[in-house]
Short mmCIF file of C-alpha atoms in Angstrom, two decimals:
data_model
loop_
_atom_site.label_atom_id
_atom_site.label_comp_id
_atom_site.label_asym_id
_atom_site.label_seq_id
_atom_site.Cartn_x
_atom_site.Cartn_y
_atom_site.Cartn_z
CA MET A 10 0.00 0.00 0.00
CA ALA A 11 1.43 3.31 -1.05
CA GLN A 12 2.08 5.56 1.83
CA LYS A 13 1.45 9.27 1.50
CA VAL A 14 4.65 11.14 2.18
CA GLU A 15 4.44 14.64 3.55
CA LEU A 16 7.20 16.71 1.99
CA ALA A 17 8.28 20.00 3.45
CA TRP A 18 7.55 22.63 0.82
CA SER A 19 8.46 26.28 0.85
CA LEU A 20 9.36 29.06 -1.51
CA PRO A 21 12.97 30.17 -1.70
CA PRO A 22 14.84 31.69 0.05
CA HIS A 23 14.65 28.82 2.52
CA LEU A 24 15.37 30.73 5.66
CA PRO A 25 15.90 28.64 8.73
CA GLY A 26 12.81 28.95 10.86
CA ASP A 27 13.69 30.24 14.29
CA GLY A 28 10.36 29.27 15.73
CA ASP A 29 8.63 32.53 14.90
CA THR A 30 4.92 32.22 14.51
CA THR A 31 2.40 34.88 13.60
CA LEU A 32 1.10 34.67 17.15
CA LYS A 33 4.54 35.46 18.58
CA VAL A 34 5.01 38.48 16.31
CA MET A 35 1.53 39.76 17.10
CA THR A 36 2.08 39.27 20.83
CA ASP A 37 5.19 41.41 20.59
CA VAL A 38 3.26 44.16 18.81
CA LEU A 39 0.55 44.03 21.47
CA ILE A 40 3.18 44.27 24.21
CA ALA A 41 4.80 47.22 22.44
CA LEU A 42 1.49 49.04 22.13
CA ALA A 43 0.42 48.33 25.72
CA PRO A 44 2.10 51.31 27.45
CA ALA A 45 0.66 53.85 25.01
CA THR A 46 -2.76 52.23 25.21
CA ILE A 47 -2.81 52.20 29.00
CA ALA A 48 -1.60 55.80 29.14
CA GLY A 49 -4.29 56.76 26.62
CA ILE A 50 -6.97 55.14 28.77
CA VAL A 51 -5.66 56.97 31.84
CA PHE A 52 -5.64 60.28 29.96
CA PHE A 53 -9.00 59.95 28.25
CA GLY A 54 -11.03 57.99 30.79
CA VAL A 55 -13.06 54.79 30.94
CA TYR A 56 -14.93 55.37 27.69
CA SER A 57 -11.76 55.05 25.67
CA ALA A 58 -11.17 51.66 27.30
CA ALA A 59 -14.57 50.64 25.92
CA VAL A 60 -13.48 51.81 22.47
CA VAL A 61 -10.38 49.62 22.66
CA VAL A 62 -12.31 46.58 23.90
CA VAL A 63 -15.11 46.92 21.33
CA SER A 64 -12.66 47.39 18.47
CA MET A 65 -10.52 44.39 19.40
CA LEU A 66 -13.49 42.17 20.19
CA THR A 67 -15.30 43.01 16.95
CA ALA A 68 -12.20 42.27 14.92
CA ALA A 69 -11.74 38.94 16.70
CA ILE A 70 -15.40 37.96 16.27
CA VAL A 71 -15.48 38.91 12.58
CA GLU A 72 -12.35 36.90 11.92
CA ALA A 73 -13.64 33.90 13.87
CA LEU A 74 -16.94 34.06 11.97
CA TYR A 75 -15.25 34.36 8.61
CA LEU A 76 -12.79 31.56 9.24
CA ARG A 77 -15.51 29.51 10.98
CA ARG A 78 -13.49 29.25 14.14
CA SER A 79 -15.08 28.60 17.49
CA PHE A 80 -15.91 31.43 19.85
CA THR A 81 -13.66 30.04 22.54
CA PRO A 82 -10.84 32.35 23.70
CA ARG A 83 -8.45 30.31 21.60
CA GLY A 84 -10.60 30.61 18.48
CA LEU A 85 -11.10 34.32 19.03
CA ILE A 86 -7.41 35.05 19.49
CA GLY A 87 -6.47 32.90 16.52
CA ASP A 88 -3.10 34.04 15.26
CA GLY A 89 -3.39 37.33 17.12
CA SER A 90 -3.60 39.46 14.02
CA PRO A 91 -7.24 40.59 14.48
CA LEU A 92 -6.39 41.78 17.97
CA VAL A 93 -3.51 43.90 16.65
CA ALA A 94 -5.62 45.33 13.83
CA GLY A 95 -8.45 46.07 16.28
CA LEU A 96 -6.10 47.74 18.74
CA LEU A 97 -4.43 49.84 16.05
CA LEU A 98 -7.83 51.00 14.82
CA ALA A 99 -8.88 51.94 18.35
CA LEU A 100 -5.64 53.90 18.72
CA VAL A 101 -6.22 56.04 15.65
CA VAL A 102 -9.89 57.00 16.07
CA PRO A 103 -11.13 59.76 18.38
CA PRO A 104 -11.44 58.35 21.91
CA SER A 105 -15.05 59.60 22.15
CA LEU A 106 -16.24 57.87 18.99
CA PRO A 107 -19.67 56.16 19.42
CA LEU A 108 -19.16 52.43 19.98
CA PRO A 109 -21.34 51.23 17.05
CA LEU A 110 -19.09 53.17 14.70
CA VAL A 111 -16.02 51.64 16.30
CA ALA A 112 -17.47 48.17 15.78
CA LEU A 113 -18.42 48.92 12.18
CA GLY A 114 -15.01 50.35 11.37
CA SER A 115 -13.34 47.33 12.90
CA ALA A 116 -15.58 44.94 10.95
CA VAL A 117 -14.88 46.75 7.67
CA ALA A 118 -11.17 46.68 8.42
CA MET A 119 -11.19 42.92 8.91
CA LEU A 120 -13.63 41.97 6.18
CA VAL A 121 -12.90 44.38 3.33
CA GLY A 122 -9.33 45.22 4.24
CA LYS A 123 -8.14 41.71 4.95
CA HIS A 124 -10.40 38.82 4.02
CA PHE A 125 -11.65 40.16 0.69
CA PHE A 126 -8.03 40.15 -0.38
CA GLY A 127 -7.46 36.60 0.76
CA GLY A 128 -6.75 36.85 4.47
CA ILE A 129 -3.58 37.22 6.48
CA GLY A 130 -0.48 38.07 4.53
CA ARG A 131 -2.44 38.87 1.39
CA ASN A 132 -3.92 42.26 2.11
CA ILE A 133 -2.80 45.24 0.03
CA PHE A 134 -3.85 47.98 2.41
CA ASN A 135 -3.26 48.23 6.14
CA PRO A 136 -6.60 47.02 7.59
CA ALA A 137 -6.65 49.38 10.58
CA LEU A 138 -5.96 52.43 8.42
CA LEU A 139 -8.57 51.29 5.93
CA GLY A 140 -11.12 51.04 8.73
CA ARG A 141 -10.27 54.55 9.82
CA ALA A 142 -10.41 55.93 6.27
CA PHE A 143 -13.79 54.28 5.83
CA LEU A 144 -15.12 55.85 9.04
CA PHE A 145 -13.72 59.20 7.98
CA VAL A 146 -15.52 59.08 4.66
CA VAL A 147 -18.88 58.08 6.13
CA TRP A 148 -18.90 59.98 9.43
CA PRO A 149 -16.56 62.95 8.97
CA ARG A 150 -18.07 64.96 11.81
CA GLN A 151 -17.84 62.25 14.47
CA MET A 152 -14.35 61.44 13.30
CA ALA A 153 -13.20 65.02 13.86
CA THR A 154 -14.47 65.50 17.39
CA TRP A 155 -11.55 65.50 19.77
CA THR A 156 -11.75 65.63 23.53
CA PRO A 157 -8.71 66.76 25.49
CA PRO A 158 -7.49 64.39 28.18
CA LEU A 159 -8.46 64.88 31.83
CA ASP A 160 -11.21 67.29 30.80
CA GLY A 161 -14.63 67.16 29.22
CA THR A 162 -14.66 69.88 26.57
CA THR A 163 -14.11 69.51 22.86
CA THR A 164 -11.18 71.28 21.26
CA ALA A 165 -9.04 71.24 18.18
CA THR A 166 -5.97 69.02 17.99
CA PRO A 167 -2.62 70.78 17.60
CA LEU A 168 -2.81 70.04 13.89
CA GLY A 169 -6.34 71.44 13.79
CA GLY A 170 -5.22 74.76 15.18
CA GLY A 171 -5.08 74.04 18.92
CA GLU A 172 -2.15 75.09 21.07
CA ALA A 173 0.32 72.69 22.63
CA SER A 174 3.91 72.76 23.83
CA TYR A 175 6.52 70.30 22.59
CA LEU A 176 6.67 68.66 26.00
CA ASP A 177 2.90 68.19 26.10
CA MET A 178 3.01 66.66 22.66
CA PHE A 179 5.90 64.41 23.59
CA LEU A 180 4.28 63.15 26.77
CA GLY A 181 0.84 62.95 25.26
CA THR A 182 -1.29 65.28 27.36
CA ILE A 183 -2.93 66.81 24.30
CA PRO A 184 -6.21 66.22 22.49
CA GLY A 185 -5.96 63.65 19.77
CA SER A 186 -6.72 60.05 19.15
CA LEU A 187 -5.88 57.49 21.81
CA GLY A 188 -2.56 56.30 20.54
CA GLU A 189 -1.47 59.28 18.52
CA THR A 190 -0.76 61.52 21.42
CA SER A 191 2.08 60.11 23.48
CA ALA A 192 5.18 60.02 21.35
CA LEU A 193 7.31 58.92 24.31
CA LEU A 194 5.42 55.73 25.11
CA LEU A 195 5.05 54.81 21.46
CA LEU A 196 8.79 55.21 20.99
CA ILE A 197 9.46 52.95 23.98
CA GLY A 198 7.21 50.34 22.40
CA ALA A 199 8.93 50.80 19.05
CA ALA A 200 12.31 50.31 20.70
CA TYR A 201 11.05 47.00 22.07
CA LEU A 202 9.84 45.93 18.61
CA PHE A 203 13.17 46.93 17.13
CA TYR A 204 15.04 45.02 19.82
CA ARG A 205 12.96 41.93 19.06
CA GLY A 206 13.66 42.35 15.35
CA ARG A 207 10.02 42.86 14.41
CA ILE A 208 10.52 46.13 12.56
CA GLY A 209 13.38 47.32 10.39
CA TRP A 210 14.96 50.74 10.64
CA ARG A 211 14.58 51.71 6.98
CA ILE A 212 10.89 52.51 6.78
CA PRO A 213 10.59 54.57 9.99
CA ALA A 214 13.90 56.34 9.32
CA SER A 215 13.03 57.30 5.76
CA PHE A 216 9.48 58.24 6.80
CA ILE A 217 10.91 60.66 9.34
CA ALA A 218 13.55 61.83 6.86
CA GLY A 219 10.77 62.66 4.39
CA ILE A 220 9.12 64.85 6.99
CA VAL A 221 12.36 66.46 8.15
CA ILE A 222 13.25 67.36 4.56
CA PHE A 223 9.83 68.55 3.47
CA ALA A 224 8.60 70.37 6.58
CA PRO A 225 10.97 73.35 6.04
CA ILE A 226 10.07 73.46 2.34
CA PHE A 227 6.48 74.15 3.29
CA GLY A 228 7.60 76.51 6.04
CA GLY A 229 6.58 74.16 8.82
CA ASP A 230 8.26 73.45 12.14
CA ILE A 231 10.11 70.12 11.95
CA LEU A 232 9.73 69.15 15.60
CA PHE A 233 6.06 70.05 15.60
CA HIS A 234 5.35 67.93 12.55
CA LEU A 235 7.24 64.97 13.97
CA LEU A 236 5.45 65.03 17.31
CA ALA A 237 1.99 66.02 16.15
CA GLY A 238 -0.66 63.61 15.05
CA GLY A 239 0.04 60.12 13.91
CA VAL A 240 3.62 60.35 12.65
CA VAL A 241 5.11 58.23 15.42
CA ILE A 242 2.45 55.52 15.39
CA GLY A 243 2.31 55.68 11.59
CA ALA A 244 6.04 55.46 11.01
CA PHE A 245 6.78 52.76 13.59
CA TYR A 246 3.63 50.65 13.73
CA MET A 247 1.57 51.16 10.56
CA ALA A 248 4.02 51.71 7.73
CA THR A 249 6.26 48.91 9.02
CA ASP A 250 3.50 46.31 8.67
CA MET A 251 5.32 43.38 7.07
CA VAL A 252 2.51 42.58 4.67
CA THR A 253 1.83 46.02 3.28
CA SER A 254 5.37 47.34 2.93
CA PRO A 255 8.02 46.52 0.29
CA VAL A 256 10.37 43.61 0.85
CA GLN A 257 13.51 45.02 -0.70
CA PRO A 258 15.69 47.70 1.03
CA THR A 259 15.57 50.31 -1.77
CA GLY A 260 11.84 49.82 -2.09
CA GLN A 261 11.45 50.23 1.66
CA ILE A 262 13.35 53.50 1.69
CA LEU A 263 11.35 54.89 -1.22
CA PHE A 264 8.17 53.73 0.49
CA GLY A 265 9.08 55.51 3.72
CA LEU A 266 10.15 58.68 1.93
CA GLY A 267 6.90 58.68 -0.05
CA CYS A 268 4.89 58.34 3.15
CA GLY A 269 6.71 61.25 4.76
CA ILE A 270 6.43 63.52 1.74
CA ALA A 271 2.75 62.71 1.16
CA THR A 272 2.07 63.36 4.85
CA MET A 273 3.60 66.83 4.62
CA VAL A 274 1.84 67.63 1.34
CA ILE A 275 -1.55 66.66 2.76
CA ARG A 276 -0.97 68.50 6.04
CA GLU A 277 0.19 71.71 4.43
CA LEU A 278 -1.77 71.88 1.20
CA ALA A 279 -4.89 69.75 1.53
CA GLY A 280 -8.11 70.48 3.34
CA LEU A 281 -7.47 67.82 5.96
CA PRO A 282 -5.45 68.53 9.10
CA GLU A 283 -3.85 65.08 9.26
CA GLY A 284 -2.28 63.17 6.42
CA VAL A 285 -0.40 60.21 7.88
CA MET A 286 -3.26 57.80 7.38
CA TYR A 287 -3.87 58.71 3.75
CA ALA A 288 -0.17 58.91 3.02
CA ILE A 289 0.37 55.33 4.19
CA LEU A 290 -2.72 54.03 2.36
CA LEU A 291 -1.54 55.76 -0.78
CA MET A 292 1.89 54.22 -0.54
CA ASN A 293 0.33 50.83 0.30
CA ALA A 294 -1.32 50.97 -3.12
CA LEU A 295 2.11 51.43 -4.71
CA VAL A 296 3.86 48.63 -2.80
CA PRO A 297 3.20 45.82 -5.33
CA LEU A 298 4.63 48.11 -8.02
CA LEU A 299 7.69 48.96 -5.90
CA ASP A 300 8.18 45.26 -5.24
CA ARG A 301 8.24 44.64 -8.98
CA PHE A 302 10.79 47.38 -9.64
CA PHE A 303 13.05 46.47 -6.75
CA ARG A 304 13.15 42.75 -6.45
CA VAL A 305 15.25 40.75 -4.08
CA LYS A 306 18.08 39.29 -6.12
CA THR A 307 17.74 35.56 -6.21
CA LEU A 308 20.84 33.45 -5.91
CA GLY A 309 22.50 33.02 -9.28
CA GLU A 310 20.85 36.03 -10.87
CA ALA A 311 23.28 38.25 -12.72
CA MET B 12 -10.66 85.52 -20.26
CA ASN B 13 -7.64 85.30 -18.01
CA PRO B 14 -6.02 81.99 -17.15
CA PRO B 15 -6.41 81.10 -13.47
CA ASP B 16 -3.44 81.97 -11.31
CA ILE B 17 -1.89 78.56 -10.65
CA GLY B 18 1.80 77.86 -10.52
CA LEU B 19 2.91 75.35 -13.12
CA PHE B 20 4.56 73.09 -10.59
CA SER B 21 1.53 72.85 -8.33
CA LEU B 22 -0.67 72.28 -11.37
CA PHE B 23 1.62 69.46 -12.44
CA PHE B 24 1.60 67.91 -8.99
CA ALA B 25 -2.15 68.36 -8.67
CA SER B 26 -2.91 66.75 -11.99
CA ILE B 27 -0.88 63.68 -11.04
CA PHE B 28 -2.03 63.23 -7.46
CA THR B 29 -4.67 65.50 -6.02
CA SER B 30 -7.04 65.54 -8.96
CA ASN B 31 -5.88 62.31 -10.51
CA ILE B 32 -7.90 61.88 -13.67
CA LEU B 33 -8.72 58.29 -12.71
CA LEU B 34 -9.00 58.12 -8.96
CA ALA B 35 -10.43 61.57 -8.30
CA ASN B 36 -12.42 62.26 -11.47
CA PHE B 37 -13.13 58.65 -12.46
CA LEU B 38 -12.43 59.21 -16.14
CA GLY B 39 -10.97 56.52 -18.36
CA MET B 40 -12.25 53.71 -16.15
CA CYS B 41 -13.10 51.21 -18.89
CA SER B 42 -9.60 50.70 -20.18
CA PHE B 43 -8.26 51.07 -16.63
CA VAL B 44 -10.25 48.02 -15.55
CA ALA B 45 -9.86 46.04 -18.76
CA ILE B 46 -6.16 46.50 -19.50
CA SER B 47 -4.79 46.44 -15.95
CA LYS B 48 -4.94 42.64 -16.08
CA ASP B 49 -1.55 42.66 -17.75
CA MET B 50 1.38 44.78 -16.63
CA LYS B 51 3.10 45.07 -19.99
CA SER B 52 -0.02 46.30 -21.76
CA SER B 53 -0.71 48.65 -18.88
CA ASN B 54 2.69 50.19 -19.32
CA GLY B 55 2.18 50.59 -23.08
CA LEU B 56 -1.27 52.06 -22.70
CA GLY B 57 -0.07 54.41 -19.96
CA LEU B 58 2.65 55.70 -22.27
CA ALA B 59 0.21 56.09 -25.16
CA VAL B 60 -2.34 57.91 -23.03
CA THR B 61 0.32 60.29 -21.73
CA VAL B 62 1.53 61.16 -25.22
CA VAL B 63 -1.93 61.50 -26.75
CA LEU B 64 -3.25 63.45 -23.78
CA THR B 65 -0.46 66.01 -23.96
CA ILE B 66 -0.80 66.51 -27.71
CA THR B 67 -4.60 66.61 -27.93
CA ALA B 68 -4.96 68.94 -24.97
CA ALA B 69 -2.60 71.38 -26.66
CA VAL B 70 -4.18 71.07 -30.13
CA ASN B 71 -7.67 71.36 -28.74
CA TRP B 72 -6.61 74.46 -26.82
CA ILE B 73 -5.36 76.07 -30.02
CA ILE B 74 -8.55 75.19 -31.88
CA LEU B 75 -10.69 76.36 -28.99
CA HIS B 76 -9.05 79.74 -28.64
CA HIS B 77 -8.28 80.49 -32.27
CA VAL B 78 -11.22 78.92 -34.10
CA LEU B 79 -14.18 78.11 -31.90
CA ILE B 80 -14.25 81.18 -29.67
CA PRO B 81 -13.57 83.78 -32.41
CA LEU B 82 -16.20 82.22 -34.67
CA ASP B 83 -18.64 81.81 -31.79
CA LEU B 84 -18.95 78.07 -32.40
CA LEU B 85 -18.52 76.94 -28.84
CA TYR B 86 -21.56 74.66 -29.05
CA LEU B 87 -19.63 72.50 -31.53
CA ARG B 88 -16.80 71.84 -29.09
CA PHE B 89 -17.72 68.27 -28.12
CA ILE B 90 -17.83 67.01 -31.66
CA ILE B 91 -14.77 69.01 -32.73
CA PHE B 92 -12.73 67.79 -29.77
CA ILE B 93 -13.58 64.17 -30.52
CA ILE B 94 -12.71 64.58 -34.18
CA VAL B 95 -9.41 66.19 -33.25
CA ILE B 96 -8.64 63.38 -30.82
CA ALA B 97 -9.43 60.73 -33.44
CA ALA B 98 -7.35 62.54 -36.04
CA MET B 99 -4.42 63.00 -33.67
CA VAL B 100 -4.49 59.35 -32.70
CA GLN B 101 -4.48 58.35 -36.38
CA ILE B 102 -1.61 60.66 -37.21
CA LEU B 103 0.33 59.54 -34.17
CA GLU B 104 -0.25 55.92 -35.13
CA MET B 105 1.14 56.53 -38.60
CA ILE B 106 4.16 58.38 -37.24
CA ILE B 107 4.95 55.71 -34.69
CA ASP B 108 4.49 53.02 -37.34
CA ARG B 109 7.03 54.80 -39.52
CA VAL B 110 9.52 55.80 -36.83
CA SER B 111 9.53 52.94 -34.35
CA GLN B 112 8.10 49.60 -35.33
CA LYS B 113 8.92 48.25 -31.91
CA LEU B 114 6.86 50.81 -30.07
CA TYR B 115 4.09 50.40 -32.62
CA ILE B 116 3.88 46.69 -31.92
CA THR B 117 4.02 47.26 -28.16
CA LEU B 118 1.13 49.69 -28.25
CA GLY B 119 -0.79 47.58 -30.76
CA ILE B 120 -4.54 47.83 -30.45
CA PHE B 121 -4.37 50.25 -27.54
CA LEU B 122 -3.46 53.23 -29.63
CA PRO B 123 -6.71 53.30 -31.64
CA LEU B 124 -8.62 52.44 -28.48
CA ILE B 125 -7.44 55.67 -26.91
CA THR B 126 -9.78 57.56 -29.22
CA VAL B 127 -12.70 56.46 -27.09
CA ASN B 128 -10.92 56.94 -23.77
CA CYS B 129 -13.03 59.44 -21.84
CA ALA B 130 -10.00 60.72 -19.93
CA ILE B 131 -8.73 62.33 -23.13
CA LEU B 132 -11.95 64.17 -23.90
CA GLY B 133 -12.33 64.92 -20.21
CA VAL B 134 -9.00 66.73 -20.05
CA SER B 135 -9.83 68.82 -23.13
CA LEU B 136 -13.14 69.81 -21.57
CA PHE B 137 -11.56 70.57 -18.18
CA VAL B 138 -9.12 72.83 -19.98
CA GLU B 139 -12.03 74.73 -21.51
CA ILE B 140 -14.05 74.95 -18.28
CA ARG B 141 -11.10 76.09 -16.19
CA ASP B 142 -9.79 78.60 -18.73
CA TYR B 143 -6.20 77.36 -18.64
CA GLY B 144 -3.54 79.21 -20.58
CA PHE B 145 -1.52 77.36 -23.19
CA THR B 146 1.43 76.40 -20.97
CA GLN B 147 -0.93 75.38 -18.21
CA THR B 148 -2.80 73.20 -20.68
CA LEU B 149 0.39 71.46 -21.70
CA VAL B 150 1.39 70.84 -18.09
CA TYR B 151 -2.10 69.73 -17.12
CA GLY B 152 -2.39 67.34 -20.05
CA PHE B 153 1.02 65.82 -19.42
CA GLY B 154 0.42 65.55 -15.67
CA SER B 155 -2.97 63.93 -16.13
CA GLY B 156 -1.43 61.39 -18.47
CA LEU B 157 1.30 60.61 -15.94
CA GLY B 158 -1.31 60.29 -13.20
CA TRP B 159 -3.26 57.84 -15.34
CA TRP B 160 -0.10 55.91 -16.09
CA ILE B 161 0.92 55.60 -12.44
CA ALA B 162 -2.59 54.60 -11.40
CA ILE B 163 -2.91 51.84 -13.98
CA MET B 164 0.57 50.51 -13.15
CA ALA B 165 -0.25 50.44 -9.45
CA LEU B 166 -3.55 48.68 -10.06
CA SER B 167 -2.09 46.12 -12.38
CA ALA B 168 0.68 45.30 -9.90
CA ILE B 169 -1.97 44.87 -7.20
CA ARG B 170 -4.02 42.64 -9.51
CA LYS B 171 -0.97 40.52 -10.26
CA LYS B 172 -0.55 40.00 -6.55
CA THR B 173 -4.20 39.26 -5.77
CA GLU B 174 -4.62 36.96 -8.75
CA ARG B 175 -2.04 34.61 -7.31
CA THR B 176 -3.96 34.48 -4.04
CA LYS B 177 -6.03 31.35 -3.84
CA THR B 178 -7.84 32.39 -0.68
CA VAL B 179 -9.77 35.32 -2.17
CA PRO B 180 -13.51 34.59 -1.72
CA ALA B 181 -14.79 32.82 -4.83
CA GLY B 182 -17.39 35.46 -5.64
CA LEU B 183 -14.83 38.25 -5.59
CA GLN B 184 -12.12 36.74 -7.73
CA GLY B 185 -11.24 38.78 -10.80
CA SER B 186 -13.25 41.88 -11.54
CA GLY B 187 -15.08 41.92 -8.20
CA LEU B 188 -11.91 42.41 -6.21
CA THR B 189 -10.58 44.79 -8.85
CA MET B 190 -13.58 47.05 -8.36
CA ILE B 191 -13.13 46.96 -4.59
CA THR B 192 -9.42 47.71 -4.98
CA ILE B 193 -10.16 50.71 -7.19
CA GLY B 194 -12.65 51.96 -4.61
CA LEU B 195 -10.09 51.62 -1.85
CA MET B 196 -7.43 53.35 -3.95
CA ALA B 197 -9.84 56.20 -4.53
CA MET B 198 -10.47 56.30 -0.79
CA ALA B 199 -6.74 56.69 -0.21
CA PHE B 200 -6.69 59.55 -2.70
CA ILE B 201 -9.41 61.38 -0.74
CA GLY B 202 -6.60 62.59 1.49
CA PHE B 203 -5.59 65.01 -1.21
CA GLN B 204 -9.04 66.50 -1.46
CA GLY B 205 -9.42 70.16 -0.75
CA MET B 206 -6.10 71.09 -2.29
CA LEU B 207 -7.46 73.87 -4.43
CA ALA B 208 -4.84 73.60 -7.07
CA VAL B 209 -6.73 72.84 -10.26
CA GLN B 210 -8.93 75.86 -10.72
#
């Protein structure tokens, strides 16, 4: 009787597996985002905790439903990627956003952004950013209502014309979305990701370089533009997404530069106060093209 | 009539990105969807559109300002523009056939198809509505062509990637996912909205 032989099959390059699973990578990202999330909840109050929970839970449920997994904790966590996408979405929406909108945005992110394109590793656009862009198109007013931390009144974000000092912006005690505000804690998380080898230096560095070069051209303040809005979370957590960024070093640098430049162009010239989200989505759309222009040289290729 | 006061550089940038003829104005969709299946054809068509767009925008501007407006025949502009586009495409086809056989073969059927590409007529009409000067028209036509080219290349690279994906839901494979992708690309381009550069 012929016995079925299971052969190990993988695409070259055959890198030695060091035991990394999606779940491990995603756990690291969750750990890295934890300080900023907790600080955001402290700053903005209990309601923002509900936003985080609803967003993560919806993403997990949608994924479990789509993949027909059980609703046990194990089935809901899956490979961890819905939790990361849900958390990232919660971090980039206004902390006072009505919960049904949060859930809808999270569901769109998972379903349209990820599973329509074939699931994990196949998506073209960053799901969390797509969810936010979707919410922004449909509910522009709710998506532009910012509450300052430790206070109940609505004000403009620094990018929307509000006032803030560099220190406030660095520490995060300014109005803004949950995870966009505290540059310090996000950088600590990013340092952890970098230490664990989960993100490369090229994309964040060239993203920031794009802003540093182009801010003075538009007459903007470099430090302000680096600290304000979503640059830190965008450059270190969103643009570096392994799936939606180029694989080859030159492509990565061009990708980062493009993100930075587009961010500055949108901030200074367009009608919107914040451009990081659209800049990254825009460059996401160009990634397959960049990957075709700058391919990893295969062994033996001239 | 005075041309609007727009710097040439910002007009160029705007016509490529902020008011991308495809993803902001949704002109030239049919060939965008149909041709983007194949990267090589996309590249050829993008090149052809850019060349034709630049030339026809300029020629139509000359006809508009030196024939139609002086003779008070503005109501004929649609039909005249289309005739000019068709004629320019024919002439261009003959020239390319004579000068570079290689390019002629690369462009193939796409060159005549450009005649019915609404992006081309759209640009000529935008030029009329927005009262561009001659240099502005040239820059706008060229920029719009480049914008179209970049957009179709990006889409066709995305399609190449998604086509290899076996896990795309069965009902969405092919044109379904393409339509969704175009929608999402347009959503990403919304970021540039409100840049008042084009008129």
